[in-house]
PDB file of C-alpha atoms in Angstrom:
ATOM      1  CA  ARG I   1      -6.948 -18.414   3.438  1.00  0.00           C
ATOM      2  CA  VAL I   2      -9.071 -16.411   0.549  1.00  0.00           C
ATOM      3  CA  HIS I   3      -8.948 -19.218  -1.498  1.00  0.00           C
ATOM      4  CA  ARG I   4     -11.273 -21.088   1.241  1.00  0.00           C
ATOM      5  CA  GLU I   5     -13.229 -18.374   2.154  1.00  0.00           C
ATOM      6  CA  ALA I   6     -13.890 -18.874  -2.324  1.00  0.00           C
ATOM      7  CA  ALA I   7     -15.287 -23.230  -1.487  1.00  0.00           C
ATOM      8  CA  GLY I   8     -17.236 -21.340   1.311  1.00  0.00           C
ATOM      9  CA  LEU I   9     -19.009 -18.882  -0.781  1.00  0.00           C
ATOM     10  CA  ARG I  10     -19.279 -21.593  -3.618  1.00  0.00           C
ATOM     11  CA  TRP I  11     -20.812 -24.801  -1.383  1.00  0.00           C
ATOM     12  CA  LEU I  12     -22.642 -22.577   1.069  1.00  0.00           C
ATOM     13  CA  ALA I  13     -24.129 -20.438  -1.733  1.00  0.00           C
ATOM     14  CA  GLN I  14     -25.701 -24.628  -3.465  1.00  0.00           C
ATOM     15  CA  LEU I  15     -26.827 -25.418   0.703  1.00  0.00           C
ATOM     16  CA  THR I  16     -28.479 -22.404   1.740  1.00  0.00           C
ATOM     17  CA  VAL I  17     -31.618 -20.207   0.561  1.00  0.00           C
ATOM     18  CA  ALA I  18     -30.977 -17.660  -2.028  1.00  0.00           C
ATOM     19  CA  GLY I  19     -29.594 -14.474  -1.273  1.00  0.00           C
ATOM     20  CA  SER I  20     -28.069 -15.687   2.136  1.00  0.00           C
ATOM     21  CA  ILE I  21     -24.237 -15.406   0.883  1.00  0.00           C
ATOM     22  CA  PRO I  22     -23.036 -13.168  -1.155  1.00  0.00           C
ATOM     23  CA  GLU I  23     -22.235 -14.397  -5.343  1.00  0.00           C
ATOM     24  CA  PHE I  24     -18.993 -15.331  -5.707  1.00  0.00           C
ATOM     25  CA  ILE I  25     -17.632 -14.072  -9.229  1.00  0.00           C
ATOM     26  CA  SER I  26     -13.983 -15.843  -9.717  1.00  0.00           C
ATOM     27  CA  GLU I  27     -10.720 -16.365  -8.074  1.00  0.00           C
ATOM     28  CA  ASP I  28      -7.030 -16.141  -9.057  1.00  0.00           C
ATOM     29  CA  ARG I  29      -5.307 -18.651  -7.532  1.00  0.00           C
ATOM     30  CA  GLU I  30      -1.988 -16.648  -8.872  1.00  0.00           C
ATOM     31  CA  HIS I  31      -2.215 -13.529  -7.353  1.00  0.00           C
ATOM     32  CA  HIS I  32      -4.101 -14.923  -4.554  1.00  0.00           C
ATOM     33  CA  LEU I  33      -7.259 -12.225  -5.742  1.00  0.00           C
ATOM     34  CA  LEU I  34     -11.193 -13.304  -4.367  1.00  0.00           C
ATOM     35  CA  ILE I  35     -13.824 -11.396  -6.092  1.00  0.00           C
ATOM     36  CA  MET I  36     -17.678 -11.954  -4.796  1.00  0.00           C
ATOM     37  CA  ARG I  37     -20.835  -9.571  -5.244  1.00  0.00           C
ATOM     38  CA  ALA I  38     -21.463  -6.801  -3.334  1.00  0.00           C
ATOM     39  CA  VAL I  39     -24.756  -7.226  -0.730  1.00  0.00           C
ATOM     40  CA  PRO I  40     -27.068  -4.554  -2.031  1.00  0.00           C
ATOM     41  CA  LYS I  41     -27.435  -1.457  -0.011  1.00  0.00           C
ATOM     42  CA  PRO I  42     -29.088  -0.311   1.961  1.00  0.00           C
ATOM     43  CA  HIS I  43     -28.026  -2.654   3.737  1.00  0.00           C
ATOM     44  CA  GLU I  44     -26.663  -3.071   8.228  1.00  0.00           C
ATOM     45  CA  ASN I  45     -24.930  -5.064  10.620  1.00  0.00           C
ATOM     46  CA  TRP I  46     -26.771  -7.419  12.694  1.00  0.00           C
ATOM     47  CA  LYS I  47     -24.660  -7.200  16.004  1.00  0.00           C
ATOM     48  CA  THR I  48     -25.091  -3.440  15.340  1.00  0.00           C
ATOM     49  CA  ARG I  49     -29.026  -4.082  15.996  1.00  0.00           C
ATOM     50  CA  LEU I  50     -28.106  -6.114  18.534  1.00  0.00           C
ATOM     51  CA  LEU I  51     -26.423  -3.790  20.833  1.00  0.00           C
ATOM     52  CA  ALA I  52     -29.211  -1.378  20.040  1.00  0.00           C
ATOM     53  CA  GLY I  53     -31.266  -3.764  21.781  1.00  0.00           C
ATOM     54  CA  ARG I  54     -33.423  -3.964  18.611  1.00  0.00           C
ATOM     55  CA  VAL I  55     -34.013  -8.132  18.506  1.00  0.00           C
ATOM     56  CA  ASP I  56     -36.438  -8.751  15.794  1.00  0.00           C
ATOM     57  CA  PRO I  57     -37.327 -12.649  16.170  1.00  0.00           C
ATOM     58  CA  ASP I  58     -37.588 -13.259  12.796  1.00  0.00           C
ATOM     59  CA  HIS I  59     -33.665 -12.728  12.519  1.00  0.00           C
ATOM     60  CA  CYS I  60     -33.197 -14.682  15.318  1.00  0.00           C
ATOM     61  CA  GLN I  61     -35.503 -17.094  13.331  1.00  0.00           C
ATOM     62  CA  GLN I  62     -33.747 -16.876  10.192  1.00  0.00           C
ATOM     63  CA  PHE I  63     -29.873 -17.402  11.772  1.00  0.00           C
ATOM     64  CA  GLY I  64     -31.036 -20.778  13.644  1.00  0.00           C
ATOM     65  CA  THR I  65     -32.217 -21.701  10.841  1.00  0.00           C
ATOM     66  CA  MET I  66     -29.547 -21.053   7.990  1.00  0.00           C
ATOM     67  CA  LEU I  67     -27.104 -22.536  10.134  1.00  0.00           C
ATOM     68  CA  GLY I  68     -29.109 -25.632  11.185  1.00  0.00           C
ATOM     69  CA  THR I  69     -29.699 -25.983   7.159  1.00  0.00           C
ATOM     70  CA  ILE I  70     -26.558 -25.465   5.761  1.00  0.00           C
ATOM     71  CA  HIS I  71     -25.310 -28.038   9.038  1.00  0.00           C
ATOM     72  CA  ARG I  72     -27.969 -31.288   7.337  1.00  0.00           C
ATOM     73  CA  ARG I  73     -27.503 -30.607   3.993  1.00  0.00           C
ATOM     74  CA  SER I  74     -23.307 -30.752   4.256  1.00  0.00           C
ATOM     75  CA  TYR I  75     -24.438 -33.808   5.979  1.00  0.00           C
ATOM     76  CA  GLU I  76     -26.519 -35.204   3.562  1.00  0.00           C
ATOM     77  CA  ARG I  77     -23.726 -34.039   1.260  1.00  0.00           C
ATOM     78  CA  ARG I  78     -20.701 -35.452   2.689  1.00  0.00           C
ATOM     79  CA  ASP I  79     -18.467 -37.233   0.239  1.00  0.00           C
ATOM     80  CA  GLU I  80     -18.489 -34.197  -1.962  1.00  0.00           C
ATOM     81  CA  ILE I  81     -17.785 -31.771   0.456  1.00  0.00           C
ATOM     82  CA  ARG I  82     -16.116 -32.973   2.878  1.00  0.00           C
ATOM     83  CA  PRO I  83     -12.866 -33.888   0.520  1.00  0.00           C
ATOM     84  CA  THR I  84     -12.713 -30.091  -0.145  1.00  0.00           C
ATOM     85  CA  PHE I  85     -12.603 -28.547   4.130  1.00  0.00           C
ATOM     86  CA  ASN I  86     -10.605 -31.277   5.633  1.00  0.00           C
ATOM     87  CA  ASP I  87      -7.945 -29.006   6.243  1.00  0.00           C
ATOM     88  CA  ARG I  88      -9.023 -27.108   9.213  1.00  0.00           C
ATOM     89  CA  THR I  89      -5.452 -25.394   9.615  1.00  0.00           C
ATOM     90  CA  PHE I  90      -6.778 -22.568  10.260  1.00  0.00           C
ATOM     91  CA  PHE I  91      -9.433 -23.360  12.306  1.00  0.00           C
ATOM     92  CA  GLU I  92      -6.616 -24.510  15.445  1.00  0.00           C
ATOM     93  CA  SER I  93      -4.825 -21.046  14.628  1.00  0.00           C
ATOM     94  CA  LEU I  94      -7.706 -19.108  14.561  1.00  0.00           C
ATOM     95  CA  ARG I  95     -10.173 -20.572  16.421  1.00  0.00           C
ATOM     96  CA  LEU I  96      -9.051 -23.570  19.260  1.00  0.00           C
ATOM     97  CA  GLU I  97      -5.683 -21.874  20.126  1.00  0.00           C
ATOM     98  CA  PRO I  98      -6.649 -18.671  20.674  1.00  0.00           C
ATOM     99  CA  TYR I  99     -10.668 -19.402  22.021  1.00  0.00           C
ATOM    100  CA  TYR I 100      -9.582 -22.244  24.223  1.00  0.00           C
ATOM    101  CA  SER I 101      -6.237 -23.327  24.392  1.00  0.00           C
ATOM    102  CA  TYR I 102      -5.090 -19.456  25.727  1.00  0.00           C
ATOM    103  CA  ALA I 103      -8.128 -19.678  27.334  1.00  0.00           C
ATOM    104  CA  ALA I 104      -7.213 -22.899  29.447  1.00  0.00           C
ATOM    105  CA  THR I 105      -3.291 -21.107  30.330  1.00  0.00           C
ATOM    106  CA  GLN I 106      -5.691 -17.925  31.821  1.00  0.00           C
ATOM    107  CA  ALA I 107      -8.237 -19.920  33.922  1.00  0.00           C
ATOM    108  CA  VAL I 108      -6.412 -22.382  35.057  1.00  0.00           C
ATOM    109  CA  ASP I 109      -9.799 -23.093  37.192  1.00  0.00           C
ATOM    110  CA  ALA I 110     -11.159 -24.353  33.360  1.00  0.00           C
ATOM    111  CA  ALA I 111      -7.939 -26.215  31.975  1.00  0.00           C
ATOM    112  CA  ASP I 112      -8.774 -29.426  32.496  1.00  0.00           C
ATOM    113  CA  PHE I 113     -12.685 -28.056  30.668  1.00  0.00           C
ATOM    114  CA  LEU I 114     -11.383 -26.415  28.102  1.00  0.00           C
ATOM    115  CA  ARG I 115      -8.090 -29.540  26.935  1.00  0.00           C
ATOM    116  CA  GLN I 116     -11.197 -32.508  27.081  1.00  0.00           C
ATOM    117  CA  LEU I 117     -12.899 -29.788  24.552  1.00  0.00           C
ATOM    118  CA  LEU I 118     -10.092 -29.580  22.384  1.00  0.00           C
ATOM    119  CA  ALA I 119     -10.117 -32.772  22.533  1.00  0.00           C
ATOM    120  CA  ASP I 120     -13.890 -34.379  22.058  1.00  0.00           C
ATOM    121  CA  THR I 121     -13.860 -31.325  19.305  1.00  0.00           C
ATOM    122  CA  ARG I 122     -10.748 -32.367  17.146  1.00  0.00           C
ATOM    123  CA  GLU I 123     -12.367 -35.883  16.799  1.00  0.00           C
ATOM    124  CA  ARG I 124     -15.979 -34.961  15.863  1.00  0.00           C
ATOM    125  CA  CYS I 125     -15.615 -34.351  12.150  1.00  0.00           C
ATOM    126  CA  LEU I 126     -19.328 -34.418  11.013  1.00  0.00           C
ATOM    127  CA  THR I 127     -20.408 -31.192   8.850  1.00  0.00           C
ATOM    128  CA  LEU I 128     -19.331 -28.243   7.304  1.00  0.00           C
ATOM    129  CA  VAL I 129     -18.680 -25.793  10.300  1.00  0.00           C
ATOM    130  CA  HIS I 130     -18.416 -21.825   9.686  1.00  0.00           C
ATOM    131  CA  GLY I 131     -16.013 -21.357  12.605  1.00  0.00           C
ATOM    132  CA  ASP I 132     -17.290 -17.994  12.894  1.00  0.00           C
ATOM    133  CA  TYR I 133     -21.286 -17.723  12.755  1.00  0.00           C
ATOM    134  CA  SER I 134     -22.149 -14.603  14.585  1.00  0.00           C
ATOM    135  CA  PRO I 135     -23.996 -11.022  14.670  1.00  0.00           C
ATOM    136  CA  LYS I 136     -21.039  -9.004  13.003  1.00  0.00           C
ATOM    137  CA  ASN I 137     -20.855 -11.287  10.200  1.00  0.00           C
ATOM    138  CA  ILE I 138     -24.401 -11.043   9.094  1.00  0.00           C
ATOM    139  CA  LEU I 139     -25.558  -8.157   7.150  1.00  0.00           C
ATOM    140  CA  ILE I 140     -29.977  -7.487   6.617  1.00  0.00           C
ATOM    141  CA  HIS I 141     -30.884  -6.457   3.576  1.00  0.00           C
ATOM    142  CA  ASN I 142     -34.186  -6.168   2.644  1.00  0.00           C
ATOM    143  CA  GLY I 143     -35.112  -8.239   5.410  1.00  0.00           C
ATOM    144  CA  GLN I 144     -33.040 -11.397   4.663  1.00  0.00           C
ATOM    145  CA  LEU I 145     -29.956 -12.055   6.617  1.00  0.00           C
ATOM    146  CA  VAL I 146     -26.486 -12.417   4.754  1.00  0.00           C
ATOM    147  CA  LEU I 147     -23.485 -14.398   5.998  1.00  0.00           C
ATOM    148  CA  LEU I 148     -19.994 -13.061   5.245  1.00  0.00           C
ATOM    149  CA  ASP I 149     -16.811 -14.438   6.165  1.00  0.00           C
ATOM    150  CA  HIS I 150     -16.163 -18.081   5.413  1.00  0.00           C
ATOM    151  CA  GLU I 151     -11.635 -18.070   6.217  1.00  0.00           C
ATOM    152  CA  VAL I 152     -12.479 -20.913   9.073  1.00  0.00           C
ATOM    153  CA  ILE I 153     -15.029 -22.905   7.227  1.00  0.00           C
ATOM    154  CA  HIS I 154     -14.083 -26.519   7.975  1.00  0.00           C
ATOM    155  CA  TRP I 155     -14.668 -29.817   7.916  1.00  0.00           C
ATOM    156  CA  GLY I 156     -16.051 -31.042  12.226  1.00  0.00           C
ATOM    157  CA  ASP I 157     -18.175 -30.419  15.031  1.00  0.00           C
ATOM    158  CA  PRO I 158     -20.853 -28.591  14.248  1.00  0.00           C
ATOM    159  CA  ALA I 159     -22.059 -27.923  18.152  1.00  0.00           C
ATOM    160  CA  PHE I 160     -18.940 -25.238  17.995  1.00  0.00           C
ATOM    161  CA  ASP I 161     -20.737 -23.011  15.470  1.00  0.00           C
ATOM    162  CA  ALA I 162     -24.110 -23.288  17.664  1.00  0.00           C
ATOM    163  CA  GLY I 163     -22.082 -22.536  20.587  1.00  0.00           C
ATOM    164  CA  PHE I 164     -20.482 -19.533  18.631  1.00  0.00           C
ATOM    165  CA  GLY I 165     -23.700 -18.046  17.892  1.00  0.00           C
ATOM    166  CA  LEU I 166     -25.225 -18.489  21.147  1.00  0.00           C
ATOM    167  CA  THR I 167     -22.355 -16.793  23.352  1.00  0.00           C
ATOM    168  CA  HIS I 168     -22.452 -14.057  21.387  1.00  0.00           C
ATOM    169  CA  LEU I 169     -26.482 -13.248  22.558  1.00  0.00           C
ATOM    170  CA  LEU I 170     -25.989 -14.369  25.765  1.00  0.00           C
ATOM    171  CA  SER I 171     -23.077 -11.962  25.514  1.00  0.00           C
ATOM    172  CA  LYS I 172     -25.167  -9.635  24.974  1.00  0.00           C
ATOM    173  CA  ALA I 173     -28.379 -10.430  27.446  1.00  0.00           C
ATOM    174  CA  HIS I 174     -25.109  -9.779  30.315  1.00  0.00           C
ATOM    175  CA  HIS I 175     -23.896  -6.647  28.244  1.00  0.00           C
ATOM    176  CA  LEU I 176     -28.159  -4.719  28.089  1.00  0.00           C
ATOM    177  CA  PRO I 177     -29.846  -5.770  31.180  1.00  0.00           C
ATOM    178  CA  VAL I 178     -32.403  -3.630  29.789  1.00  0.00           C
ATOM    179  CA  HIS I 179     -32.901  -6.084  26.910  1.00  0.00           C
ATOM    180  CA  ARG I 180     -32.216  -9.275  29.017  1.00  0.00           C
ATOM    181  CA  GLN I 181     -35.476 -11.465  28.285  1.00  0.00           C
ATOM    182  CA  ASP I 182     -35.463  -9.962  24.432  1.00  0.00           C
ATOM    183  CA  PHE I 183     -31.975 -11.460  24.114  1.00  0.00           C
ATOM    184  CA  VAL I 184     -32.477 -14.471  26.150  1.00  0.00           C
ATOM    185  CA  ASN I 185     -35.781 -15.381  24.161  1.00  0.00           C
ATOM    186  CA  ALA I 186     -33.635 -14.733  21.099  1.00  0.00           C
ATOM    187  CA  ALA I 187     -31.528 -17.883  22.781  1.00  0.00           C
ATOM    188  CA  ARG I 188     -34.050 -19.651  22.793  1.00  0.00           C
ATOM    189  CA  THR I 189     -35.353 -19.130  18.751  1.00  0.00           C
ATOM    190  CA  VAL I 190     -32.319 -19.607  17.735  1.00  0.00           C
ATOM    191  CA  TRP I 191     -32.073 -23.110  19.357  1.00  0.00           C
ATOM    192  CA  HIS I 192     -35.081 -24.539  18.260  1.00  0.00           C
ATOM    193  CA  CYS I 193     -35.031 -23.366  14.657  1.00  0.00           C
ATOM    194  CA  TYR I 194     -31.344 -24.253  14.835  1.00  0.00           C
ATOM    195  CA  LEU I 195     -32.813 -28.163  15.572  1.00  0.00           C
ATOM    196  CA  THR I 196     -36.547 -27.913  14.199  1.00  0.00           C
ATOM    197  CA  ALA I 197     -33.609 -27.604  10.611  1.00  0.00           C
ATOM    198  CA  ILE I 198     -31.400 -30.252  10.823  1.00  0.00           C
ATOM    199  CA  GLN I 199     -33.878 -32.995  11.471  1.00  0.00           C
ATOM    200  CA  PRO I 200     -33.475 -35.677  10.572  1.00  0.00           C
ATOM    201  CA  SER I 201     -29.529 -35.766  11.480  1.00  0.00           C
ATOM    202  CA  PRO I 202     -29.001 -39.439  12.925  1.00  0.00           C
ATOM    203  CA  TRP I 203     -25.690 -37.344  15.371  1.00  0.00           C
ATOM    204  CA  GLN I 204     -28.534 -35.044  16.526  1.00  0.00           C
ATOM    205  CA  ALA I 205     -28.659 -36.981  19.369  1.00  0.00           C
ATOM    206  CA  GLU I 206     -24.842 -36.221  20.415  1.00  0.00           C
ATOM    207  CA  LEU I 207     -25.649 -33.121  19.460  1.00  0.00           C
ATOM    208  CA  GLU I 208     -27.161 -31.261  22.647  1.00  0.00           C
ATOM    209  CA  PRO I 209     -24.144 -32.329  25.437  1.00  0.00           C
ATOM    210  CA  MET I 210     -21.391 -30.118  22.695  1.00  0.00           C
ATOM    211  CA  VAL I 211     -23.554 -27.730  22.631  1.00  0.00           C
ATOM    212  CA  VAL I 212     -23.454 -26.650  25.968  1.00  0.00           C
ATOM    213  CA  ARG I 213     -19.706 -27.501  26.619  1.00  0.00           C
ATOM    214  CA  HIS I 214     -19.311 -25.001  23.767  1.00  0.00           C
ATOM    215  CA  THR I 215     -21.590 -22.387  24.717  1.00  0.00           C
ATOM    216  CA  LEU I 216     -19.629 -22.240  28.057  1.00  0.00           C
ATOM    217  CA  GLY I 217     -15.752 -22.686  26.262  1.00  0.00           C
ATOM    218  CA  CYS I 218     -16.545 -19.443  24.330  1.00  0.00           C
ATOM    219  CA  LEU I 219     -17.863 -17.454  26.863  1.00  0.00           C
ATOM    220  CA  LEU I 220     -15.383 -18.162  28.774  1.00  0.00           C
ATOM    221  CA  ALA I 221     -13.011 -17.687  26.250  1.00  0.00           C
ATOM    222  CA  ARG I 222     -14.628 -14.017  24.793  1.00  0.00           C
ATOM    223  CA  VAL I 223     -14.120 -13.122  28.344  1.00  0.00           C
ATOM    224  CA  VAL I 224      -9.567 -14.201  28.794  1.00  0.00           C
ATOM    225  CA  GLY I 225      -9.362 -15.379  25.211  1.00  0.00           C
ATOM    226  CA  ARG I 226      -7.178 -13.656  23.313  1.00  0.00           C
ATOM    227  CA  SER I 227     -10.232 -12.388  21.654  1.00  0.00           C
ATOM    228  CA  PRO I 228     -12.527 -10.815  24.572  1.00  0.00           C
ATOM    229  CA  LEU I 229     -15.411  -9.237  23.206  1.00  0.00           C
ATOM    230  CA  GLU I 230     -15.043  -5.149  22.963  1.00  0.00           C
ATOM    231  CA  TYR I 231     -18.084  -3.655  24.354  1.00  0.00           C
ATOM    232  CA  LEU I 232     -17.578  -6.035  27.875  1.00  0.00           C
ATOM    233  CA  ASP I 233     -15.987  -3.456  30.545  1.00  0.00           C
ATOM    234  CA  GLU I 234     -13.457  -5.279  33.379  1.00  0.00           C
ATOM    235  CA  HIS I 235     -16.197  -5.402  35.769  1.00  0.00           C
ATOM    236  CA  GLU I 236     -18.735  -7.363  33.006  1.00  0.00           C
ATOM    237  CA  ARG I 237     -15.427  -9.569  32.363  1.00  0.00           C
ATOM    238  CA  ASP I 238     -15.164 -11.214  35.932  1.00  0.00           C
ATOM    239  CA  ILE I 239     -18.808 -11.139  36.210  1.00  0.00           C
ATOM    240  CA  GLN I 240     -19.655 -13.936  33.216  1.00  0.00           C
ATOM    241  CA  GLN I 241     -15.749 -15.038  33.990  1.00  0.00           C
ATOM    242  CA  GLN I 242     -17.413 -16.693  37.328  1.00  0.00           C
ATOM    243  CA  ALA I 243     -20.963 -17.354  35.662  1.00  0.00           C
ATOM    244  CA  THR I 244     -18.923 -19.430  33.397  1.00  0.00           C
ATOM    245  CA  LEU I 245     -16.590 -20.819  35.672  1.00  0.00           C
ATOM    246  CA  ALA I 246     -19.669 -22.209  38.584  1.00  0.00           C
ATOM    247  CA  LEU I 247     -21.370 -23.417  34.933  1.00  0.00           C
ATOM    248  CA  MET I 248     -18.134 -25.698  34.121  1.00  0.00           C
ATOM    249  CA  ASN I 249     -18.359 -26.738  37.849  1.00  0.00           C
ATOM    250  CA  ASP I 250     -21.740 -28.653  36.994  1.00  0.00           C
ATOM    251  CA  PRO I 251     -22.592 -28.338  33.476  1.00  0.00           C
ATOM    252  CA  PRO I 252     -26.356 -28.131  32.092  1.00  0.00           C
ATOM    253  CA  GLU I 253     -27.913 -30.616  30.831  1.00  0.00           C
ATOM    254  CA  THR I 254     -29.801 -28.632  27.633  1.00  0.00           C
ATOM    255  CA  VAL I 255     -28.455 -25.036  26.592  1.00  0.00           C
ATOM    256  CA  ALA I 256     -32.836 -24.300  27.848  1.00  0.00           C
ATOM    257  CA  ALA I 257     -31.170 -24.757  30.994  1.00  0.00           C
ATOM    258  CA  LEU I 258     -28.486 -23.436  30.821  1.00  0.00           C
ATOM    259  CA  VAL I 259     -29.437 -20.061  29.332  1.00  0.00           C
ATOM    260  CA  THR I 260     -31.507 -20.345  32.172  1.00  0.00           C
ATOM    261  CA  ALA I 261     -28.534 -20.651  34.771  1.00  0.00           C
ATOM    262  CA  PHE I 262     -26.478 -17.965  32.309  1.00  0.00           C
ATOM    263  CA  VAL I 263     -28.997 -15.689  33.325  1.00  0.00           C
ATOM    264  CA  GLU I 264     -29.653 -15.933  36.437  1.00  0.00           C
ATOM    265  CA  ARG I 265     -25.944 -16.015  37.659  1.00  0.00           C
ATOM    266  CA  VAL I 266     -25.549 -12.555  35.157  1.00  0.00           C
TER     267      VAL I 266
END
């Protein structure tokens, strides 16, 4: 996986604004070593800030814009980029199996929803997909977001990244009721900035329903999958599971409607 990360570092640096990706230095294929430049200090992990209730709208704007920019620019350069990232083995083993496949065995009421989501995800090969686009993989240095951990990067469904990222904001809205409105606003900001950044993209019209489905899939997976969110207690996980299952029965048509409906249920 270290060489997939190296390829991710090299390409993402070309697709995003300067300073948002750690600098690639070198790799040793014989000994499987990767060298990158450390993010300068002082820096702070974004997940840590968010769990403390410190929600900065500018960071949310950057989060949405960076993801949208990666997706749009990688699509524009798809003939160059896709061959390097066609292998989705790591995505299957580190995301689809522990999140969707395993969750389908733990929440039988969601099994059909998740199996169809799996099938549709495997069919959609549109852009470069980070595969782990979450606040824990963001450091903040001098006010700028720096994206880390690219070992799951692949060519696939951009809606997965958007749903994965929104899941973390909605789960924190659930976990931190005192700051719930801040996280609702954060989710809305991320989605708005993402949509702005991907324009114009020919796949935009079909994107939003898949983002809704991936967000629901990840919201459930993060409470019954192999990698549950550690900050949710058992009661919170049960509430999130029931809220998500209810929404899977009649998924909202838009991300905005999903945000509202999820928060109402938790």
